[in-house]
GROMACS .gro file of C-alpha atoms in nm:
model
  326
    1UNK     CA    1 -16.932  -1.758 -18.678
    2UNK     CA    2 -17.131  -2.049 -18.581
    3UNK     CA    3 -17.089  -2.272 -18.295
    4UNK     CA    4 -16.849  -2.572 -18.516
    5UNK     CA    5 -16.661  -2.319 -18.705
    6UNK     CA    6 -16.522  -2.126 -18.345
    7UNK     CA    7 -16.461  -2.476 -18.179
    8UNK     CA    8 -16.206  -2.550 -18.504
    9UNK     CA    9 -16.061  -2.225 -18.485
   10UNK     CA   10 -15.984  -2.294 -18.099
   11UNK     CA   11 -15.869  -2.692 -18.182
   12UNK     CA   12 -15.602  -2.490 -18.453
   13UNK     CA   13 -15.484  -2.224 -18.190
   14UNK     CA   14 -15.426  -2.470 -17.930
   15UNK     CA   15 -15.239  -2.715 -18.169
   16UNK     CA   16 -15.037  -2.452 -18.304
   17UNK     CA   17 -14.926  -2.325 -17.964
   18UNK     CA   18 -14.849  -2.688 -17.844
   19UNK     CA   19 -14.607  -2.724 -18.182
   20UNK     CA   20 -14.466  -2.382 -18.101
   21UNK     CA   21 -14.383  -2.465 -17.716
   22UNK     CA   22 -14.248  -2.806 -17.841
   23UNK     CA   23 -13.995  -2.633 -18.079
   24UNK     CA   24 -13.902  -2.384 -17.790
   25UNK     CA   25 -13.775  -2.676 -17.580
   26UNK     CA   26 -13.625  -2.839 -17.807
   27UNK     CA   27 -13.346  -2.522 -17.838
   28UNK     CA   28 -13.332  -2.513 -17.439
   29UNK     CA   29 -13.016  -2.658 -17.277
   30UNK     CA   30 -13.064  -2.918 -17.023
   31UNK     CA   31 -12.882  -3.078 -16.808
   32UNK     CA   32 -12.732  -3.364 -17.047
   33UNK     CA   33 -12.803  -3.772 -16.970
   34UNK     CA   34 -12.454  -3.875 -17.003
   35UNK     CA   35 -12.274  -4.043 -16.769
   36UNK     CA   36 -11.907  -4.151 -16.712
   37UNK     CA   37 -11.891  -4.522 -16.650
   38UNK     CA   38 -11.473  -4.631 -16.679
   39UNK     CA   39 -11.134  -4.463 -16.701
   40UNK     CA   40 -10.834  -4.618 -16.802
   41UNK     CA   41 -10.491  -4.457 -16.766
   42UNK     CA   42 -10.202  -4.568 -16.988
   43UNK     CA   43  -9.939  -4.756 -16.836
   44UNK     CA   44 -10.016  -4.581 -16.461
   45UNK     CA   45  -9.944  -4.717 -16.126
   46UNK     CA   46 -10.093  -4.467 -15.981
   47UNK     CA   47 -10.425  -4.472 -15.826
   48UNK     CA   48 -10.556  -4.138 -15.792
   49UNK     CA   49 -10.819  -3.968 -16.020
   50UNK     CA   50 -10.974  -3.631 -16.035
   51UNK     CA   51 -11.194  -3.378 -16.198
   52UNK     CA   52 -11.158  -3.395 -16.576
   53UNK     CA   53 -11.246  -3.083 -16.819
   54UNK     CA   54 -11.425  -3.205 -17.107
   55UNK     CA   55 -11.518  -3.029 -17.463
   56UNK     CA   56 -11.808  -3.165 -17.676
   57UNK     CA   57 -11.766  -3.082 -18.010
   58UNK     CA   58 -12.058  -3.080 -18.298
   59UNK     CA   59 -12.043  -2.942 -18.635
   60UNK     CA   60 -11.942  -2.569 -18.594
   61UNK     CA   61 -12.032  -2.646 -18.204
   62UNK     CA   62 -11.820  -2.701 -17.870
   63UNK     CA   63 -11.980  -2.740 -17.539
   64UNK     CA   64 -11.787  -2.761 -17.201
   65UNK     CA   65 -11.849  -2.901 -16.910
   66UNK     CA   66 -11.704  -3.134 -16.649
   67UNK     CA   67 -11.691  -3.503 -16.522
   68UNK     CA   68 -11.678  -3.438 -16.166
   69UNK     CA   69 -11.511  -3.680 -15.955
   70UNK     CA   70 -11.699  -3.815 -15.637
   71UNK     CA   71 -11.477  -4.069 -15.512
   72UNK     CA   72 -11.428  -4.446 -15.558
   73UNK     CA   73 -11.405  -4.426 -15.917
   74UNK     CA   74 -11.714  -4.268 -16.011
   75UNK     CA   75 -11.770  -3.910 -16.113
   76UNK     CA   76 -12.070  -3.697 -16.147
   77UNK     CA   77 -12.204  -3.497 -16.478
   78UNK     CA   78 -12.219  -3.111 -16.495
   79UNK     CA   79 -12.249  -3.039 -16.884
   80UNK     CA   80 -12.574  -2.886 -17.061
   81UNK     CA   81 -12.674  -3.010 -17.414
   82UNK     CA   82 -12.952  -2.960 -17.608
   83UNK     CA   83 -13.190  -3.228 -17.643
   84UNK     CA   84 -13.188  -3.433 -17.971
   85UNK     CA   85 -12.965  -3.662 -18.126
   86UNK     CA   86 -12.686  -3.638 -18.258
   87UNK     CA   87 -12.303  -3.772 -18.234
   88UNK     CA   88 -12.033  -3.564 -18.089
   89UNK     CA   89 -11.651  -3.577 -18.037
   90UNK     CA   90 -11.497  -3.567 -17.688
   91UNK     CA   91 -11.156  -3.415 -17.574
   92UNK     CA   92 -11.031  -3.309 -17.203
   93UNK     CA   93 -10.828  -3.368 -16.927
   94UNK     CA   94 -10.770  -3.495 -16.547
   95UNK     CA   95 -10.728  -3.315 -16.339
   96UNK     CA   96 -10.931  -3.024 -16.394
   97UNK     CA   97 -10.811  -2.737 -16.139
   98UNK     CA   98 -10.880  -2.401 -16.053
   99UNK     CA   99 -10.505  -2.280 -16.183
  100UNK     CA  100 -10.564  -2.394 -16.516
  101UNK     CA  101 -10.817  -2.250 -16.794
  102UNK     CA  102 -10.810  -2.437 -17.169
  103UNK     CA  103 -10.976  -2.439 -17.472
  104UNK     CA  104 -11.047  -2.613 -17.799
  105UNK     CA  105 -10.985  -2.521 -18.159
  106UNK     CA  106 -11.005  -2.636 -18.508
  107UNK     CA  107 -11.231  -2.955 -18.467
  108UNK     CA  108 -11.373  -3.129 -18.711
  109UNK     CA  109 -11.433  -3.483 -18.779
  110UNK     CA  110 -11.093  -3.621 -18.763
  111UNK     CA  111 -10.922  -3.409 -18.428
  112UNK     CA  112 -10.941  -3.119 -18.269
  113UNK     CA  113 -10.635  -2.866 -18.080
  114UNK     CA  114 -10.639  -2.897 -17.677
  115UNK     CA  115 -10.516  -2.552 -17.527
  116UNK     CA  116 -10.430  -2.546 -17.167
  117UNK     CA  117 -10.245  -2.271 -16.980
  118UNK     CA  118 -10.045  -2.203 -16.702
  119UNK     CA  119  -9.911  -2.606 -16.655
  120UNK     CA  120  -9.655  -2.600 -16.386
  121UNK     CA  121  -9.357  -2.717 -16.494
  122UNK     CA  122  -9.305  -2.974 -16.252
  123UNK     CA  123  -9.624  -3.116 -16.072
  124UNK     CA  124  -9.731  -3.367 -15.778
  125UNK     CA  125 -10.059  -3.447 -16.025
  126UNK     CA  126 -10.078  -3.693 -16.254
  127UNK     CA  127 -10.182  -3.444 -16.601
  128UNK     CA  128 -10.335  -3.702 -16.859
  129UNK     CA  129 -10.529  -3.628 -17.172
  130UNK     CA  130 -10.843  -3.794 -17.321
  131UNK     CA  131 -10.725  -3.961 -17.598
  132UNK     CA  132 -11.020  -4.227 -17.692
  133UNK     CA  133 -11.374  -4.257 -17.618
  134UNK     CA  134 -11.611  -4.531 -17.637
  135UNK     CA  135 -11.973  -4.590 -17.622
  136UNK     CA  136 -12.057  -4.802 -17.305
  137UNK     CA  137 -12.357  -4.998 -17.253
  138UNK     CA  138 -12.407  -4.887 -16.908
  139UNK     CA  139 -12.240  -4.856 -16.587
  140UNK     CA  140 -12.126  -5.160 -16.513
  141UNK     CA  141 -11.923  -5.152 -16.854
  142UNK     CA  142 -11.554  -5.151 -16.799
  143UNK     CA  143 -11.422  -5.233 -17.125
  144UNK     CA  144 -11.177  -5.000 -17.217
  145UNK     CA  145 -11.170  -4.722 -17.492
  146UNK     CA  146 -10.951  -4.750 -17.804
  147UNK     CA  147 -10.664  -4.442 -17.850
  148UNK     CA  148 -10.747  -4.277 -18.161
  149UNK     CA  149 -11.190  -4.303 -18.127
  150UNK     CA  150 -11.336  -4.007 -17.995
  151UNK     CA  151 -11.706  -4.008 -18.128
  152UNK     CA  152 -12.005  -4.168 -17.912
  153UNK     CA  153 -12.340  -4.147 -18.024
  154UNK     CA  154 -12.599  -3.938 -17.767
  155UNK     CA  155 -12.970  -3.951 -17.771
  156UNK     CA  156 -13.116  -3.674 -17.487
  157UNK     CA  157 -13.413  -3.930 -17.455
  158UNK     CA  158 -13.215  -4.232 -17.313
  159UNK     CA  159 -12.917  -4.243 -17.055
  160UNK     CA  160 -12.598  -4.216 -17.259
  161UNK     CA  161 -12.293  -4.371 -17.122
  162UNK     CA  162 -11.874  -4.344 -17.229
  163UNK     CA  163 -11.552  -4.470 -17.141
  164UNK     CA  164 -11.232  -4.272 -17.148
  165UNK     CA  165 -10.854  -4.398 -17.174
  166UNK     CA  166 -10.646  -4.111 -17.163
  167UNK     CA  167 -10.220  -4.106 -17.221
  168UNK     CA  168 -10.011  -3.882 -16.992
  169UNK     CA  169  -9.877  -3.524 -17.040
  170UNK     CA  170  -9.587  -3.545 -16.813
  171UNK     CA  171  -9.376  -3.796 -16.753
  172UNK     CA  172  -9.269  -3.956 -16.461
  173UNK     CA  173  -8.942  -3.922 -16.267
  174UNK     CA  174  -8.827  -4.113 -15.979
  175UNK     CA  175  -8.534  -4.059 -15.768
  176UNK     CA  176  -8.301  -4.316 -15.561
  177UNK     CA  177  -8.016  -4.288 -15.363
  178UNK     CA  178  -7.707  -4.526 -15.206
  179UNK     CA  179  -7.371  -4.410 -15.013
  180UNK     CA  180  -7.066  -4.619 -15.181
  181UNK     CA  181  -6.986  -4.925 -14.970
  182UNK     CA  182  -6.610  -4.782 -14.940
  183UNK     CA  183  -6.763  -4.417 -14.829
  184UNK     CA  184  -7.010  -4.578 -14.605
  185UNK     CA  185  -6.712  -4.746 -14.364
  186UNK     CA  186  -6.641  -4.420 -14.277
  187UNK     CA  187  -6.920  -4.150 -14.289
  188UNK     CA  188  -7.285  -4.142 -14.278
  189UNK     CA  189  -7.540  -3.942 -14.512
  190UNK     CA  190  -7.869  -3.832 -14.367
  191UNK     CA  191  -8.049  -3.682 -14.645
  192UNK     CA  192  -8.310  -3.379 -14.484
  193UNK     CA  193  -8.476  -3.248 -14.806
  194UNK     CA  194  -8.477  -3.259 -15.206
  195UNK     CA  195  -8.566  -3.041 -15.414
  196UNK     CA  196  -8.621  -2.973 -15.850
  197UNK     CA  197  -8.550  -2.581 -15.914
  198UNK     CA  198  -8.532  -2.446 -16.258
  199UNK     CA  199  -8.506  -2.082 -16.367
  200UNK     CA  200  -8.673  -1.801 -16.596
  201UNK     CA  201  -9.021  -2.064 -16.644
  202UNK     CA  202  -9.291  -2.102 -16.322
  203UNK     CA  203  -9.560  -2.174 -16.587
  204UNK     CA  204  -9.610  -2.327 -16.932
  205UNK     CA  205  -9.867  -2.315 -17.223
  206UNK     CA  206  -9.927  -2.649 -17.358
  207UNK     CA  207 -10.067  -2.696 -17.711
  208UNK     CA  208 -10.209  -3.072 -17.785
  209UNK     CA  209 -10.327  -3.158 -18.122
  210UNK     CA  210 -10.557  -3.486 -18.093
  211UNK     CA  211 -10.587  -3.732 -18.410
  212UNK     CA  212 -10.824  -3.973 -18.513
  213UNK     CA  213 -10.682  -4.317 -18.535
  214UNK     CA  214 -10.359  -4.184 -18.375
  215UNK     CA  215 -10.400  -4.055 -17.987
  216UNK     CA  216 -10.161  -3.726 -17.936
  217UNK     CA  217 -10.012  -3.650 -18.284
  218UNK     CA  218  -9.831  -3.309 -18.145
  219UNK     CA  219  -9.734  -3.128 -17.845
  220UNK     CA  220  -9.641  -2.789 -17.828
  221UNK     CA  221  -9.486  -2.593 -17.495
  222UNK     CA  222  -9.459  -2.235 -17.461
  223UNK     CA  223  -9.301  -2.096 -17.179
  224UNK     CA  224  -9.545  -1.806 -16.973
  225UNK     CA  225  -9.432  -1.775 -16.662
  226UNK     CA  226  -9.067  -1.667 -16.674
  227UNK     CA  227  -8.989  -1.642 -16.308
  228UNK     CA  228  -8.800  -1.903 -16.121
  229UNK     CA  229  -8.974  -2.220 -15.971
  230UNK     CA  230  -8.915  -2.489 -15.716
  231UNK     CA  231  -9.093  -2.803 -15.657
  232UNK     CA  232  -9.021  -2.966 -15.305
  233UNK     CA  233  -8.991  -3.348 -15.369
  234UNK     CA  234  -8.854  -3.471 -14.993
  235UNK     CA  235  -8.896  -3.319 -14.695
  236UNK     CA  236  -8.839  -3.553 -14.438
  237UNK     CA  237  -8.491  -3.669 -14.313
  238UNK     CA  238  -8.349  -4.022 -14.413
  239UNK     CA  239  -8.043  -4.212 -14.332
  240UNK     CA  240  -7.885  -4.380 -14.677
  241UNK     CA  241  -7.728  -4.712 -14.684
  242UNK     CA  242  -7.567  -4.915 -14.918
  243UNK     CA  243  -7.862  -5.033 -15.126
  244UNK     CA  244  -8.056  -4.832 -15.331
  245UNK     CA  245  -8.401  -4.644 -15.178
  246UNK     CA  246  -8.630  -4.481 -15.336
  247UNK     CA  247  -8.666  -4.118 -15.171
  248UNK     CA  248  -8.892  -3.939 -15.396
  249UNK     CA  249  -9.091  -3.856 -15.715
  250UNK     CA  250  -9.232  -3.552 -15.964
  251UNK     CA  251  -9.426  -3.546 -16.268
  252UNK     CA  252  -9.209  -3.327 -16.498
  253UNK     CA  253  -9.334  -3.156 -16.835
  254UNK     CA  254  -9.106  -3.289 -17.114
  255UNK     CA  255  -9.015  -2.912 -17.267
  256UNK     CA  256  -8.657  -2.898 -17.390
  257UNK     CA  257  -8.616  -2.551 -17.262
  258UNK     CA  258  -8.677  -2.683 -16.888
  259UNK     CA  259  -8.508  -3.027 -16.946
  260UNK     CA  260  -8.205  -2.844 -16.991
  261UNK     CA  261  -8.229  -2.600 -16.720
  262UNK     CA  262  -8.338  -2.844 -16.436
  263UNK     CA  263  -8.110  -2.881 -16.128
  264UNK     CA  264  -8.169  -3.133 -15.802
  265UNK     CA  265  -8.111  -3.007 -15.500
  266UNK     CA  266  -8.037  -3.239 -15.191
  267UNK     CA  267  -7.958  -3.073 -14.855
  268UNK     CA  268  -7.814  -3.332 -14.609
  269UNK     CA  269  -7.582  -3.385 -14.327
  270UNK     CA  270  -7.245  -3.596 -14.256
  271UNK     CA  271  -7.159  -3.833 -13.983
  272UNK     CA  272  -6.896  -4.015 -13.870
  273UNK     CA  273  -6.935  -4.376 -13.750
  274UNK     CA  274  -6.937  -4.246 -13.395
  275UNK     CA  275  -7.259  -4.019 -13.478
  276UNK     CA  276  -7.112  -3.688 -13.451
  277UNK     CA  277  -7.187  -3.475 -13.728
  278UNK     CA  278  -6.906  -3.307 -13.932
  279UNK     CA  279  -7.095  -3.047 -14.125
  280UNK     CA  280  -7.457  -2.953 -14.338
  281UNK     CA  281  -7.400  -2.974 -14.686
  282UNK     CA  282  -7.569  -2.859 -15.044
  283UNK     CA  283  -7.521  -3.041 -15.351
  284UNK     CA  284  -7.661  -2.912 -15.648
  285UNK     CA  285  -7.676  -3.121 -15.986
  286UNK     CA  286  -7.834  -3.019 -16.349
  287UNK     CA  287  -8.029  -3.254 -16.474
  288UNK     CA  288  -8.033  -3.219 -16.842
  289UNK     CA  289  -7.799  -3.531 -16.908
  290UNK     CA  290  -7.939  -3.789 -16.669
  291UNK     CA  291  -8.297  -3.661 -16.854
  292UNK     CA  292  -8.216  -3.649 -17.214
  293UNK     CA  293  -8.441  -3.705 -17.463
  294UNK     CA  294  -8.704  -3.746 -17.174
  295UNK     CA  295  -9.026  -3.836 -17.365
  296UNK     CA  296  -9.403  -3.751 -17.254
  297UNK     CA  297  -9.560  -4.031 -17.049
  298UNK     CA  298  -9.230  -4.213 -17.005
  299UNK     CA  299  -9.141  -4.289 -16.661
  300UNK     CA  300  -8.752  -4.315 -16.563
  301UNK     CA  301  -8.530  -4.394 -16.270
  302UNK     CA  302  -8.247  -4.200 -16.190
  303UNK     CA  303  -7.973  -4.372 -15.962
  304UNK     CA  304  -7.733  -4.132 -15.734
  305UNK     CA  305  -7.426  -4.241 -15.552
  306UNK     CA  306  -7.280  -4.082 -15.302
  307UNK     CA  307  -6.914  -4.188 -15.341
  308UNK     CA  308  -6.621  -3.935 -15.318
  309UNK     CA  309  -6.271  -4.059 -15.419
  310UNK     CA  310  -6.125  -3.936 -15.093
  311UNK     CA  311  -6.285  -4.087 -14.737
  312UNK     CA  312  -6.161  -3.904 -14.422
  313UNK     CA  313  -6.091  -3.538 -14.498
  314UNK     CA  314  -6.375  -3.333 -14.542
  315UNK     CA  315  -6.349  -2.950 -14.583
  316UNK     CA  316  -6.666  -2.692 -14.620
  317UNK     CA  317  -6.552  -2.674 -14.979
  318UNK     CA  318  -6.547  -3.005 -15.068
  319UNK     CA  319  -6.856  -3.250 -15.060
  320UNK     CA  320  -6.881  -3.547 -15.132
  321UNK     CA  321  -6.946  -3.640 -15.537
  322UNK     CA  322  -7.301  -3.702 -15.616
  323UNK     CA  323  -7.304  -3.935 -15.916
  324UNK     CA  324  -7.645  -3.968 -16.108
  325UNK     CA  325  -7.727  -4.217 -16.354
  326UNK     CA  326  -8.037  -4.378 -16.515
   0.00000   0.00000   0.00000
C-alpha cells in the first residue's frame, strides 16, 4: 500500500465514523427547545396557575413531560425529545400534583383520550385541561390559542414556542348566606364552620376524550375511592346579617353519582339580641336539587336563608330552616 492509497483509506474511516456518530445523536433524547410563552383559562377569575402535565404525541409516539411553573406567569421546560423536526400534538393539565398519575391513549391526528386518576371529588384547585395549542412567535406572544388546535410545529435546531388555553374540569360553586329580616329582630346567627361531605366516593377516575375542532367532546367519571370524604370550605366564625355575603367556595367534579349524594354542612351558634347564646346548632342540607344538572366549567351561586316560620321558641330539636336556592 503506497503512501496516497493509506491516506484515502484513513480520509474514508474517519468520514464514515463522523456519519456514524452523527446518526447516533440524532436518536439521543435531549432536553427539548420548547418553551411555554401564554396561558389562557376559560372564563376564570381566578388568578392562580400551577404545574401542568403535558403529553406529546407523534405518529405511534407519546412523550411526557412537564411545564413547570416558576412564578409570575412563566413556567420552566422539563420534557426530552429527540432532535429533528417534526409536528406533534399536545394534551395535559394544570395542576400537575403528586396525588394524581394520568395517561394518554388512542391519539392520532384528530384527538387523543386524557386519563387521570384519583381526582378528589371536591377540590380547592382550579383542575383545567389543555384544550388548544398554538404556535407562538416568541415570548412576548400573548395571543391566545384556539379550542379545538392542538398541533405546533417543532424544529430541535431553533427555540420553539406555544400557547395554551385550556377549559375547566370542575366547576365552580359559591356559597352565600342572609338571616330573614323578620328572624333577624330577634336572634342572631354566627356561622363557625362549613363544610361539603359526601359518602361511599373519596376519589374519582376521570376519562377526557379531546377533539380536533371541538375542545372536550366527552367526559367520563368513575368512582375509585369508595370511602367517605369531606372538604372543609369555612372555618372561621362570621356573624350574618340581612344582606347576602359570600362565605365560601369549592371546585366540585360534575359526576351525577356525587351530585346527588352531596350534603352542606354549617355548624353555627344562636343569639339573642342581648348576646347571650341559646344553643350550638347543625344543619345539614343535600345538595342534589340546588345543583342539578350542574355542568363542567359552569360556575353557580347558591343563596341560603336562614328564616324559620316561628321566632322566639327554640328547642334542641328544632333549628332554624335553612333555605337554599340558586
Amino acid at each position: 500500500m503506497n503512501h496516497l492509497q493509506y491516506i484515502l483509506m484513513m480520509t474514508v474511516i474517519v468520514l464514515l465514523a463522523a456519519c456514524s456518530q452523527d446518526s447516533s445523536e440524532e436518536a439521543v433524547e435531549s432536553e427539548a427547545s420548547l418553551h411555554l410563552s401564554h396561558v389562557t383559562r376559560a372564563l376564570s377569575s381566578e388568578p392562580d396557575y400551577g404545574d401542568i402535565r403535558i403529553f406529546l404525541t407523534h405518529g405511534t409516539t407519546a412523550t411526557e413531560g412537564l411545564f413547570e411553573y416558576v412564578g409570575t406567569s412563566a413556567w420552566t421546560t422539563q420534557l426530552k425529545l429527540k432532535s429533528g423536526a417534526r409536528t406533534y400534538q399536545l394534551y395535559g393539565y394544570m395542576p400537575d400534583n403528586a396525588g394524581l398519575t394520568s395517561s394518554i391513549s388512542d391519539w392520532n391526528d384528530n384527538g387523543a383520550v386524557l386519563h387521570i386518576r384519583q381526582m378528589p371529588p371536591m377540590a380547592t384547585q382550579d383542575y383545567c385541561i389543555v384544550t388548544g395549542v398554538r404556535q407562538a412567535s416568541d415570548e412576548n406572544d400573548n395571543h391566545a390559542a384556539v379550542r379545538g388546535a392542538f398541533n405546533f410545529d417543532y424544529d430541535s435546531q431553533r427555540e420553539n414556542y406555544v400557547n395554551l388555553f385550556l377549559d375547566h374540569l370542575y366547576s365552580h360553586v359559591i356559597f352565600c348566606m342572609k338571616v330573614g329580616d323578620d328572624y333577624n329582630a330577634v336572634r342572631t346567627i354566627n356561622v363557625k364552620r362549613m363544610k361539603l361531605q359526601v359518602a361511599n366516593m373519596s376519589s374519582c377516575d376521570v376519562d377526557i376524550t379531546l377533539t380536533k375542532d371541538v375542545g372536550i367532546s366527552k367526559l367520563d367519571h368513575n368512582v375509585s375511592g369508595t370511602e367517605a370524604s369531606e372538604q372543609i370550605i369555612r372555618n372561621e366564625e362570621l356573624t350574618l346579617t340581612m344582606a347576602y355575603t359570600t362565605l365560601c367556595s369549592s371546585y366540585i367534579l360534575p359526576a351525577t353519582n356525587l351530585i346527588n349524594n352531596l350534603c352542606l354542612v354549617i355548624d353555627y351558634d344562636i343569639y339573642d339580641k342581648r348576646g347571650n347564646k341559646i344553643a350550638e346548632r347543625t344543619a345539614t342540607n343535600k345538595l342534589a336539587y340546588s345543583l342539578d344538572e350542574l355542568q363542567q366549567g359552569e360556575e353557580r351561586t347558591l343563596l341560603i336563608n336562614i328564616d324559620p316560620s316561628y321566632l322566639y321558641d327554640l328547642s334542641q330539636e328544632d333549628p332554624p330552616i335553612v333555605i337554599i336556592k340558586n
